[in-house]
Amino acid sequence: MAAEKPDVLLVGHKKPVIVGGLEGNVTLHKLIDAADKDAFLKPIADKVRAIAVSYTSERIGPEFMQRFPKLEQISSFGVGYDHIDAKWAGAHGIVVTNTPDVLNEEVADTALGLLLCTVREFPQADRYLRAGKWLEKGYPLTKATLRDRTVGMVGMGRIGRAIARRLEAFGVPVVYHSRKPQDGVSYKYYPKLVDMARDVDTLMVIVPGGASTQNMINAEVLKALGPRGILINMARGSVVDEPALIQALKDRTIYSAGLDVFAKEPQVPKELIEMDHVVLFPHLGSASEATRAAMDRLVVDNILAWAAGKAPLTPVPETPPKR
Ligand code: NAP
Ligand code: 8YV
């Protein structure tokens, strides 16, 4: 007799790679289809043994996880997993997996794009041309250039290293801050973020979100970065004290900012939208079809490995697998 297919709950949009990869291999319950979520979950809660999460905007906390007494694994889309209480999951024997590495190069490309756009004002120049202003006179020379800058990386993990490699190829000096020196990294290390901010003129933020990084880019750090300072945030909106950043941009404590992420995205503060000396991306880091498909595929492969009784492919450090 064929083994029974395990019950898996899909939280989030029905992305074709995820649904196509899971259906047929597991019994898939799609929460998004439910008009009444509580009524939908009640009869299946005792059967669900794994959850697939298709977007990082879906919050998965203890209250949700404890509805499923047989829950063994949560396979989440995205390398960042600050939307999941992984500590609680680990303490309750639930393995959480994410989608690292398959997006490193794409996100690093976006980071360099955002840095160049911010330093050399490319989006502003594009708006200038479309408004017909070039017919009157050329776009003003930019005050900022990458040629005299040093980038302080806040975070030097998988994606941080891919960004640093690109900066090296651009001839830009790199230093970094993280909680401890990173293995195999020879760039100058700063144990204190504020000291690094004082020594550089450009910060590139690529750390995880969550409690340990909440508002780490605060008024003190922005003041240390100074009036030539450019902040690029590729990490999470929660890492930057957004009101402090808006104030620092308004009073020119720093020069400019390039932001891919926001505290309450997709809501972006009106003050930022109205500023011409910032560049704002709608969380584009990994947003190509190919990279998103690779991330979706890894969500599927983590579930299929679990369903086959194998070790998860990419468990997060808070939830070491037992089998
Ligand atoms: P990773 O390999 O885990 O690297 C994280 C780096 O941050 C490490 O160097 C780590 O070093 C450092 N770090 C962690 N906590 C810190 C803290 N409290 N203070 C200072 N440094 C800290 O992660 P990754 O794969 O590079 O991804 C990084 C993050 O980028 C993700 O978690 C996600 O939030 C964000 N991301 C954004 C996009 C986008 O579309 N914008 C796309 C992908 C990822 P230590 O642990 O030694 O401190
Ligand atoms: C996601 C990301 O695509 O992987 C991450 O942590 O931030 C992005 O790659 C984004 O969160 C959209 O959901």
mmCIF file of C-alpha atoms and ligand atoms in Angstrom:
data_model
loop_
_atom_site.group_PDB
_atom_site.id
_atom_site.type_symbol
_atom_site.label_atom_id
_atom_site.label_comp_id
_atom_site.label_asym_id
_atom_site.label_seq_id
_atom_site.Cartn_x
_atom_site.Cartn_y
_atom_site.Cartn_z
ATOM 1 C CA MET A 1 0.000 0.000 0.000
ATOM 2 C CA ALA A 2 1.362 3.452 -0.911
ATOM 3 C CA ALA A 3 2.363 5.624 2.075
ATOM 4 C CA GLU A 4 -0.166 8.317 2.929
ATOM 5 C CA LYS A 5 0.784 11.778 1.701
ATOM 6 C CA PRO A 6 1.575 14.197 4.545
ATOM 7 C CA ASP A 7 -0.691 17.183 5.088
ATOM 8 C CA VAL A 8 1.032 20.492 4.324
ATOM 9 C CA LEU A 9 -0.455 23.955 4.800
ATOM 10 C CA LEU A 10 0.453 26.666 2.299
ATOM 11 C CA VAL A 11 0.470 30.156 3.840
ATOM 12 C CA GLY A 12 0.623 33.015 1.341
ATOM 13 C CA HIS A 13 0.127 33.338 -2.393
ATOM 14 C CA LYS A 14 -0.267 30.262 -4.597
ATOM 15 C CA LYS A 15 3.017 30.660 -6.451
ATOM 16 C CA PRO A 16 3.142 28.243 -9.431
ATOM 17 C CA VAL A 17 6.584 26.757 -8.630
ATOM 18 C CA ILE A 18 5.557 26.061 -5.031
ATOM 19 C CA VAL A 19 2.079 24.715 -5.761
ATOM 20 C CA GLY A 20 3.302 22.736 -8.801
ATOM 21 C CA GLY A 21 6.211 21.253 -6.828
ATOM 22 C CA LEU A 22 4.117 20.216 -3.831
ATOM 23 C CA GLU A 23 0.810 19.091 -5.299
ATOM 24 C CA GLY A 24 0.899 15.392 -6.061
ATOM 25 C CA ASN A 25 3.653 14.824 -3.471
ATOM 26 C CA VAL A 26 1.763 16.039 -0.393
ATOM 27 C CA THR A 27 -1.843 16.849 0.511
ATOM 28 C CA LEU A 28 -1.753 20.622 0.102
ATOM 29 C CA HIS A 29 -4.155 22.922 1.983
ATOM 30 C CA LYS A 30 -4.139 26.489 0.648
ATOM 31 C CA LEU A 31 -5.009 28.945 3.385
ATOM 32 C CA ILE A 32 -5.414 31.802 0.920
ATOM 33 C CA ASP A 33 -8.481 30.083 -0.600
ATOM 34 C CA ALA A 34 -10.341 30.181 2.729
ATOM 35 C CA ALA A 35 -13.015 32.834 3.202
ATOM 36 C CA ASP A 36 -13.091 32.023 6.944
ATOM 37 C CA LYS A 37 -9.545 31.056 7.995
ATOM 38 C CA ASP A 38 -10.516 29.699 11.427
ATOM 39 C CA ALA A 39 -13.239 27.486 9.970
ATOM 40 C CA PHE A 40 -10.786 26.268 7.301
ATOM 41 C CA LEU A 41 -8.033 25.410 9.806
ATOM 42 C CA LYS A 42 -10.190 23.735 12.470
ATOM 43 C CA PRO A 43 -10.728 20.351 10.763
ATOM 44 C CA ILE A 44 -7.130 20.087 9.416
ATOM 45 C CA ALA A 45 -5.106 21.501 12.351
ATOM 46 C CA ASP A 46 -4.525 18.055 13.889
ATOM 47 C CA LYS A 47 -3.240 16.659 10.578
ATOM 48 C CA VAL A 48 -0.908 19.439 9.376
ATOM 49 C CA ARG A 49 2.723 18.352 9.819
ATOM 50 C CA ALA A 50 4.465 20.983 7.700
ATOM 51 C CA ILE A 51 3.854 24.552 6.588
ATOM 52 C CA ALA A 52 5.149 26.205 3.411
ATOM 53 C CA VAL A 53 5.321 30.010 3.598
ATOM 54 C CA SER A 54 5.413 31.690 0.202
ATOM 55 C CA TYR A 55 6.224 35.311 1.228
ATOM 56 C CA THR A 56 8.273 37.034 3.931
ATOM 57 C CA SER A 57 5.309 39.290 4.728
ATOM 58 C CA GLU A 58 3.406 36.390 6.390
ATOM 59 C CA ARG A 59 3.896 36.577 10.193
ATOM 60 C CA ILE A 60 4.286 33.171 11.851
ATOM 61 C CA GLY A 61 4.290 33.481 15.658
ATOM 62 C CA PRO A 62 3.704 31.071 18.583
ATOM 63 C CA GLU A 63 -0.052 31.631 18.527
ATOM 64 C CA PHE A 64 -0.223 30.368 14.940
ATOM 65 C CA MET A 65 2.286 27.500 15.307
ATOM 66 C CA GLN A 66 0.635 26.081 18.418
ATOM 67 C CA ARG A 67 -2.579 25.525 16.505
ATOM 68 C CA PHE A 68 -0.846 22.547 14.848
ATOM 69 C CA PRO A 69 0.116 19.922 17.476
ATOM 70 C CA LYS A 70 1.899 17.674 14.930
ATOM 71 C CA LEU A 71 3.858 20.471 13.234
ATOM 72 C CA GLU A 72 7.428 19.351 12.378
ATOM 73 C CA GLN A 73 8.698 21.762 9.736
ATOM 74 C CA ILE A 74 8.150 25.274 8.368
ATOM 75 C CA SER A 75 9.675 25.859 4.946
ATOM 76 C CA SER A 76 9.847 29.585 4.353
ATOM 77 C CA PHE A 77 10.552 31.631 1.248
ATOM 78 C CA GLY A 78 13.344 34.216 1.587
ATOM 79 C CA VAL A 79 16.723 34.109 3.286
ATOM 80 C CA GLY A 80 15.462 36.525 5.963
ATOM 81 C CA TYR A 81 13.146 34.829 8.457
ATOM 82 C CA ASP A 82 12.436 37.602 10.939
ATOM 83 C CA HIS A 83 8.738 37.054 10.135
ATOM 84 C CA ILE A 84 8.939 33.681 11.920
ATOM 85 C CA ASP A 85 9.557 33.171 15.637
ATOM 86 C CA ALA A 86 12.352 30.662 14.992
ATOM 87 C CA LYS A 87 13.475 30.612 18.637
ATOM 88 C CA TRP A 88 10.021 29.480 19.737
ATOM 89 C CA ALA A 89 9.918 26.943 16.899
ATOM 90 C CA GLY A 90 13.328 25.546 17.913
ATOM 91 C CA ALA A 91 12.244 25.245 21.549
ATOM 92 C CA HIS A 92 9.174 23.276 20.425
ATOM 93 C CA GLY A 93 10.947 20.842 18.086
ATOM 94 C CA ILE A 94 9.848 22.543 14.869
ATOM 95 C CA VAL A 95 12.495 22.935 12.156
ATOM 96 C CA VAL A 96 12.437 26.195 10.169
ATOM 97 C CA THR A 97 14.106 26.352 6.758
ATOM 98 C CA ASN A 98 14.857 29.432 4.626
ATOM 99 C CA THR A 99 16.236 29.994 1.099
ATOM 100 C CA PRO A 100 19.883 31.139 1.444
ATOM 101 C CA ASP A 101 22.614 31.412 -1.234
ATOM 102 C CA VAL A 102 20.416 31.031 -4.364
ATOM 103 C CA LEU A 103 19.779 34.803 -4.241
ATOM 104 C CA ASN A 104 23.216 36.133 -3.202
ATOM 105 C CA GLU A 105 24.382 37.388 -6.596
ATOM 106 C CA GLU A 106 20.991 38.903 -7.555
ATOM 107 C CA VAL A 107 20.712 40.841 -4.303
ATOM 108 C CA ALA A 108 24.344 41.983 -4.597
ATOM 109 C CA ASP A 109 23.652 43.232 -8.148
ATOM 110 C CA THR A 110 20.661 45.196 -6.838
ATOM 111 C CA ALA A 111 22.748 46.626 -4.003
ATOM 112 C CA LEU A 112 25.355 47.949 -6.452
ATOM 113 C CA GLY A 113 22.575 49.316 -8.678
ATOM 114 C CA LEU A 114 21.008 51.146 -5.743
ATOM 115 C CA LEU A 115 24.395 52.485 -4.616
ATOM 116 C CA LEU A 116 25.217 53.817 -8.095
ATOM 117 C CA CYS A 117 21.733 55.311 -8.512
ATOM 118 C CA THR A 118 22.045 57.089 -5.175
ATOM 119 C CA VAL A 119 25.590 58.399 -5.620
ATOM 120 C CA ARG A 120 25.218 59.478 -9.269
ATOM 121 C CA GLU A 121 21.480 60.394 -9.197
ATOM 122 C CA PHE A 122 20.538 58.217 -12.205
ATOM 123 C CA PRO A 123 16.768 58.048 -11.413
ATOM 124 C CA GLN A 124 16.695 61.834 -10.948
ATOM 125 C CA ALA A 125 18.510 62.308 -14.281
ATOM 126 C CA ASP A 126 16.008 59.986 -15.996
ATOM 127 C CA ARG A 127 13.118 62.066 -14.578
ATOM 128 C CA TYR A 128 14.907 65.219 -15.791
ATOM 129 C CA LEU A 129 15.156 63.943 -19.378
ATOM 130 C CA ARG A 130 11.514 62.775 -19.451
ATOM 131 C CA ALA A 131 10.392 66.194 -18.219
ATOM 132 C CA GLY A 132 12.040 67.734 -21.308
ATOM 133 C CA LYS A 133 14.564 69.698 -19.225
ATOM 134 C CA TRP A 134 17.613 68.453 -21.194
ATOM 135 C CA LEU A 135 16.361 70.584 -24.109
ATOM 136 C CA GLU A 136 16.996 73.624 -21.890
ATOM 137 C CA LYS A 137 20.328 72.536 -20.334
ATOM 138 C CA GLY A 138 22.272 69.438 -19.338
ATOM 139 C CA TYR A 139 21.678 67.637 -16.029
ATOM 140 C CA PRO A 140 23.842 69.222 -13.293
ATOM 141 C CA LEU A 141 27.112 67.492 -12.403
ATOM 142 C CA THR A 142 26.610 65.281 -9.357
ATOM 143 C CA LYS A 143 28.252 66.448 -6.140
ATOM 144 C CA ALA A 144 28.846 62.840 -5.095
ATOM 145 C CA THR A 145 31.065 60.276 -6.804
ATOM 146 C CA LEU A 146 31.944 56.682 -5.980
ATOM 147 C CA ARG A 147 35.581 57.473 -6.818
ATOM 148 C CA ASP A 148 36.455 58.987 -3.428
ATOM 149 C CA ARG A 149 34.290 56.801 -1.196
ATOM 150 C CA THR A 150 34.906 54.043 1.344
ATOM 151 C CA VAL A 151 32.048 51.636 1.995
ATOM 152 C CA GLY A 152 31.415 50.379 5.514
ATOM 153 C CA MET A 153 29.512 47.117 5.249
ATOM 154 C CA VAL A 154 27.059 46.501 8.097
ATOM 155 C CA GLY A 155 26.941 42.706 7.862
ATOM 156 C CA MET A 156 29.475 40.563 6.006
ATOM 157 C CA GLY A 157 27.615 37.282 5.526
ATOM 158 C CA ARG A 158 26.692 35.489 2.292
ATOM 159 C CA ILE A 159 25.223 38.552 0.545
ATOM 160 C CA GLY A 160 27.599 41.038 2.202
ATOM 161 C CA ARG A 161 30.573 39.180 0.736
ATOM 162 C CA ALA A 162 29.021 39.173 -2.755
ATOM 163 C CA ILE A 163 28.515 42.950 -2.476
ATOM 164 C CA ALA A 164 32.071 43.477 -1.189
ATOM 165 C CA ARG A 165 33.506 41.500 -4.141
ATOM 166 C CA ARG A 166 31.695 43.815 -6.538
ATOM 167 C CA LEU A 167 32.916 46.905 -4.689
ATOM 168 C CA GLU A 168 36.493 45.626 -4.917
ATOM 169 C CA ALA A 169 36.085 45.223 -8.678
ATOM 170 C CA PHE A 170 34.862 48.838 -8.781
ATOM 171 C CA GLY A 171 38.053 49.926 -6.966
ATOM 172 C CA VAL A 172 36.152 51.003 -3.837
ATOM 173 C CA PRO A 173 37.770 50.335 -0.423
ATOM 174 C CA VAL A 174 35.661 48.165 1.927
ATOM 175 C CA VAL A 175 35.599 47.800 5.717
ATOM 176 C CA TYR A 176 32.947 46.061 7.827
ATOM 177 C CA HIS A 177 31.088 45.662 11.093
ATOM 178 C CA SER A 178 29.382 42.565 12.485
ATOM 179 C CA ARG A 179 29.157 41.142 16.018
ATOM 180 C CA LYS A 180 32.376 39.202 15.534
ATOM 181 C CA PRO A 181 35.121 39.056 12.850
ATOM 182 C CA GLN A 182 34.003 36.836 9.974
ATOM 183 C CA ASP A 183 36.009 33.735 9.039
ATOM 184 C CA GLY A 184 38.083 34.152 5.898
ATOM 185 C CA VAL A 185 37.389 37.893 5.552
ATOM 186 C CA SER A 186 40.424 40.177 5.375
ATOM 187 C CA TYR A 187 38.735 43.610 5.178
ATOM 188 C CA LYS A 188 39.311 45.851 8.203
ATOM 189 C CA TYR A 189 36.895 44.891 11.010
ATOM 190 C CA TYR A 190 35.157 47.349 13.345
ATOM 191 C CA PRO A 191 33.696 45.888 16.559
ATOM 192 C CA LYS A 192 31.731 49.137 17.051
ATOM 193 C CA LEU A 193 29.344 50.358 14.343
ATOM 194 C CA VAL A 194 29.578 54.003 15.370
ATOM 195 C CA ASP A 195 33.389 53.960 15.025
ATOM 196 C CA MET A 196 33.087 52.581 11.500
ATOM 197 C CA ALA A 197 30.412 55.164 10.609
ATOM 198 C CA ARG A 198 32.802 57.925 11.718
ATOM 199 C CA ASP A 199 35.635 56.572 9.508
ATOM 200 C CA VAL A 200 33.621 56.003 6.297
ATOM 201 C CA ASP A 201 31.236 58.067 4.163
ATOM 202 C CA THR A 202 28.993 55.255 2.879
ATOM 203 C CA LEU A 203 27.162 52.533 4.796
ATOM 204 C CA MET A 204 25.793 49.417 3.075
ATOM 205 C CA VAL A 205 23.409 47.587 5.414
ATOM 206 C CA ILE A 206 22.895 43.841 4.861
ATOM 207 C CA VAL A 207 22.198 42.222 8.249
ATOM 208 C CA PRO A 208 19.149 40.143 9.265
ATOM 209 C CA GLY A 209 16.081 41.867 10.740
ATOM 210 C CA GLY A 210 14.841 41.074 14.261
ATOM 211 C CA ALA A 211 15.504 42.143 17.836
ATOM 212 C CA SER A 212 19.329 42.198 17.683
ATOM 213 C CA THR A 213 19.427 44.682 14.784
ATOM 214 C CA GLN A 214 16.293 46.754 15.558
ATOM 215 C CA ASN A 215 17.057 50.463 14.849
ATOM 216 C CA MET A 216 20.831 49.834 14.887
ATOM 217 C CA ILE A 217 21.185 52.629 12.299
ATOM 218 C CA ASN A 218 20.099 55.369 14.703
ATOM 219 C CA ALA A 219 20.612 59.137 15.071
ATOM 220 C CA GLU A 220 24.069 58.626 16.633
ATOM 221 C CA VAL A 221 25.273 56.454 13.739
ATOM 222 C CA LEU A 222 23.862 58.888 11.145
ATOM 223 C CA LYS A 223 25.576 61.824 12.863
ATOM 224 C CA ALA A 224 28.861 59.887 12.867
ATOM 225 C CA LEU A 225 28.421 59.175 9.128
ATOM 226 C CA GLY A 226 28.303 62.916 8.564
ATOM 227 C CA PRO A 227 27.297 65.408 5.855
ATOM 228 C CA ARG A 228 28.940 63.484 2.964
ATOM 229 C CA GLY A 229 27.279 60.339 4.231
ATOM 230 C CA ILE A 230 25.211 57.991 2.076
ATOM 231 C CA LEU A 231 23.178 55.182 3.622
ATOM 232 C CA ILE A 232 22.143 52.172 1.530
ATOM 233 C CA ASN A 233 19.683 49.795 3.235
ATOM 234 C CA MET A 234 19.301 46.388 1.579
ATOM 235 C CA ALA A 235 18.474 44.569 4.844
ATOM 236 C CA ARG A 236 15.119 45.183 6.550
ATOM 237 C CA GLY A 237 13.277 48.420 7.338
ATOM 238 C CA SER A 238 13.433 47.564 11.050
ATOM 239 C CA VAL A 239 17.241 47.927 11.047
ATOM 240 C CA VAL A 240 17.012 51.693 10.462
ATOM 241 C CA ASP A 241 15.344 54.158 12.849
ATOM 242 C CA GLU A 242 13.172 55.608 10.055
ATOM 243 C CA PRO A 243 12.108 58.847 11.811
ATOM 244 C CA ALA A 244 15.774 59.512 12.712
ATOM 245 C CA LEU A 245 16.772 58.895 9.087
ATOM 246 C CA ILE A 246 14.083 61.262 7.779
ATOM 247 C CA GLN A 247 15.269 63.940 10.182
ATOM 248 C CA ALA A 248 18.935 63.386 9.202
ATOM 249 C CA LEU A 249 17.997 63.722 5.507
ATOM 250 C CA LYS A 250 15.887 66.826 6.157
ATOM 251 C CA ASP A 251 18.579 68.695 8.070
ATOM 252 C CA ARG A 252 21.424 67.340 5.882
ATOM 253 C CA THR A 253 23.113 65.510 8.751
ATOM 254 C CA ILE A 254 23.736 62.973 5.965
ATOM 255 C CA TYR A 255 23.857 63.572 2.215
ATOM 256 C CA SER A 256 21.530 60.962 0.799
ATOM 257 C CA ALA A 257 20.042 57.485 1.126
ATOM 258 C CA GLY A 258 19.149 54.550 -1.114
ATOM 259 C CA LEU A 259 16.474 52.313 0.394
ATOM 260 C CA ASP A 260 15.188 48.944 -0.811
ATOM 261 C CA VAL A 261 13.266 48.205 2.404
ATOM 262 C CA PHE A 262 11.025 50.176 4.785
ATOM 263 C CA ALA A 263 9.715 49.841 8.335
ATOM 264 C CA LYS A 264 6.059 49.363 7.313
ATOM 265 C CA GLU A 265 6.413 48.370 3.656
ATOM 266 C CA PRO A 266 4.683 48.622 1.261
ATOM 267 C CA GLN A 267 3.785 51.856 3.096
ATOM 268 C CA VAL A 268 6.593 54.362 2.520
ATOM 269 C CA PRO A 269 6.659 57.604 4.553
ATOM 270 C CA LYS A 270 5.381 60.618 2.595
ATOM 271 C CA GLU A 271 8.438 62.615 3.711
ATOM 272 C CA LEU A 272 10.740 60.177 1.867
ATOM 273 C CA ILE A 273 8.562 60.115 -1.246
ATOM 274 C CA GLU A 274 8.631 63.900 -1.398
ATOM 275 C CA MET A 275 12.457 64.118 -1.112
ATOM 276 C CA ASP A 276 14.375 64.337 -4.377
ATOM 277 C CA HIS A 277 17.754 63.426 -2.849
ATOM 278 C CA VAL A 278 16.848 59.802 -1.992
ATOM 279 C CA VAL A 279 16.405 56.725 -4.188
ATOM 280 C CA LEU A 280 13.590 54.341 -3.246
ATOM 281 C CA PHE A 281 13.165 50.779 -4.547
ATOM 282 C CA PRO A 282 10.066 48.619 -3.824
ATOM 283 C CA HIS A 283 11.993 45.731 -2.150
ATOM 284 C CA LEU A 284 13.627 44.577 -5.383
ATOM 285 C CA GLY A 285 16.696 42.752 -3.995
ATOM 286 C CA SER A 286 15.981 39.287 -5.364
ATOM 287 C CA ALA A 287 13.180 40.287 -7.730
ATOM 288 C CA SER A 288 13.986 38.571 -11.026
ATOM 289 C CA GLU A 289 11.877 35.693 -12.316
ATOM 290 C CA ALA A 290 14.855 33.307 -12.317
ATOM 291 C CA THR A 291 16.004 34.066 -8.770
ATOM 292 C CA ARG A 292 12.496 34.042 -7.311
ATOM 293 C CA ALA A 293 11.890 30.674 -9.025
ATOM 294 C CA ALA A 294 15.108 29.285 -7.476
ATOM 295 C CA MET A 295 13.925 30.489 -4.054
ATOM 296 C CA ASP A 296 10.462 28.957 -4.581
ATOM 297 C CA ARG A 297 12.097 25.691 -5.673
ATOM 298 C CA LEU A 298 14.125 25.581 -2.454
ATOM 299 C CA VAL A 299 10.898 26.007 -0.440
ATOM 300 C CA VAL A 300 9.582 22.930 -2.258
ATOM 301 C CA ASP A 301 12.804 20.912 -1.947
ATOM 302 C CA ASN A 302 12.942 21.471 1.808
ATOM 303 C CA ILE A 303 9.396 20.089 2.141
ATOM 304 C CA LEU A 304 10.101 17.155 -0.169
ATOM 305 C CA ALA A 305 13.290 16.252 1.742
ATOM 306 C CA TRP A 306 11.283 16.294 4.994
ATOM 307 C CA ALA A 307 8.466 14.233 3.427
ATOM 308 C CA ALA A 308 11.044 11.644 2.316
ATOM 309 C CA GLY A 309 12.406 11.399 5.865
ATOM 310 C CA LYS A 310 15.662 13.133 4.947
ATOM 311 C CA ALA A 311 17.423 16.012 6.716
ATOM 312 C CA PRO A 312 16.197 19.492 5.790
ATOM 313 C CA LEU A 313 18.416 21.144 3.166
ATOM 314 C CA THR A 314 18.698 24.623 4.668
ATOM 315 C CA PRO A 315 17.623 24.766 8.331
ATOM 316 C CA VAL A 316 18.122 28.074 10.182
ATOM 317 C CA PRO A 317 20.620 28.025 13.086
ATOM 318 C CA GLU A 318 17.922 28.403 15.798
ATOM 319 C CA THR A 319 16.309 25.109 14.784
ATOM 320 C CA PRO A 320 18.896 22.361 14.323
ATOM 321 C CA PRO A 321 17.204 19.285 12.850
ATOM 322 C CA LYS A 322 16.853 16.225 15.104
ATOM 323 C CA ARG A 323 16.825 13.621 12.376
HETATM 324 P P1 NAP B 1 23.951 35.967 6.666
HETATM 325 O O1 NAP B 1 24.813 35.170 5.755
HETATM 326 O O2 NAP B 1 23.367 35.317 7.872
HETATM 327 O O3 NAP B 1 24.806 37.255 7.129
HETATM 328 C C1 NAP B 1 24.373 38.129 8.110
HETATM 329 C C2 NAP B 1 25.534 39.045 8.508
HETATM 330 O O4 NAP B 1 25.031 39.997 9.458
HETATM 331 C C3 NAP B 1 26.691 38.321 9.183
HETATM 332 O O5 NAP B 1 27.886 38.954 8.848
HETATM 333 C C4 NAP B 1 26.378 38.502 10.667
HETATM 334 O O6 NAP B 1 27.559 38.398 11.440
HETATM 335 C C5 NAP B 1 25.828 39.926 10.657
HETATM 336 N N1 NAP B 1 24.951 40.198 11.797
HETATM 337 C C6 NAP B 1 23.915 39.452 12.248
HETATM 338 N N2 NAP B 1 23.353 40.019 13.334
HETATM 339 C C7 NAP B 1 24.060 41.147 13.578
HETATM 340 C C8 NAP B 1 23.982 42.155 14.581
HETATM 341 N N3 NAP B 1 23.067 42.112 15.545
HETATM 342 N N4 NAP B 1 24.877 43.178 14.527
HETATM 343 C C9 NAP B 1 25.814 43.231 13.559
HETATM 344 N N5 NAP B 1 25.943 42.303 12.585
HETATM 345 C C10 NAP B 1 25.080 41.278 12.594
HETATM 346 O O7 NAP B 1 22.718 36.582 5.884
HETATM 347 P P2 NAP B 1 22.599 36.935 4.324
HETATM 348 O O8 NAP B 1 22.234 35.716 3.561
HETATM 349 O O9 NAP B 1 23.795 37.702 3.901
HETATM 350 O O10 NAP B 1 21.301 37.889 4.373
HETATM 351 C C11 NAP B 1 21.301 39.034 5.190
HETATM 352 C C12 NAP B 1 19.933 39.682 5.261
HETATM 353 O O11 NAP B 1 19.699 40.441 4.078
HETATM 354 C C13 NAP B 1 18.721 38.759 5.322
HETATM 355 O O12 NAP B 1 18.519 38.257 6.627
HETATM 356 C C14 NAP B 1 17.587 39.660 4.866
HETATM 357 O O13 NAP B 1 17.021 40.345 5.975
HETATM 358 C C15 NAP B 1 18.299 40.672 3.955
HETATM 359 N N6 NAP B 1 17.904 40.457 2.545
HETATM 360 C C16 NAP B 1 17.257 41.464 1.864
HETATM 361 C C17 NAP B 1 16.907 41.268 0.531
HETATM 362 C C18 NAP B 1 16.205 42.325 -0.238
HETATM 363 O O14 NAP B 1 15.492 41.983 -1.168
HETATM 364 N N7 NAP B 1 16.393 43.594 0.079
HETATM 365 C C19 NAP B 1 17.177 40.052 -0.093
HETATM 366 C C20 NAP B 1 17.828 39.075 0.624
HETATM 367 C C21 NAP B 1 18.199 39.282 1.942
HETATM 368 P P3 NAP B 1 27.524 38.041 13.014
HETATM 369 O O15 NAP B 1 26.444 36.992 13.191
HETATM 370 O O16 NAP B 1 28.901 37.566 13.287
HETATM 371 O O17 NAP B 1 27.188 39.311 13.722
HETATM 372 C C1 8YV B 2 12.274 38.491 -0.634
HETATM 373 C C2 8YV B 2 14.155 38.979 0.948
HETATM 374 O O1 8YV B 2 12.074 38.181 -1.932
HETATM 375 O O2 8YV B 2 15.092 36.795 0.918
HETATM 376 C C3 8YV B 2 14.791 37.785 1.607
HETATM 377 O O3 8YV B 2 15.014 37.836 2.820
HETATM 378 O O4 8YV B 2 14.040 40.002 1.521
HETATM 379 C C4 8YV B 2 13.705 38.935 -0.470
HETATM 380 O O5 8YV B 2 14.553 38.127 -1.217
HETATM 381 C C5 8YV B 2 11.323 39.555 -0.192
HETATM 382 O O6 8YV B 2 11.199 39.492 1.195
HETATM 383 C C6 8YV B 2 9.948 39.511 -0.844
HETATM 384 O O7 8YV B 2 9.049 38.723 -0.119
#
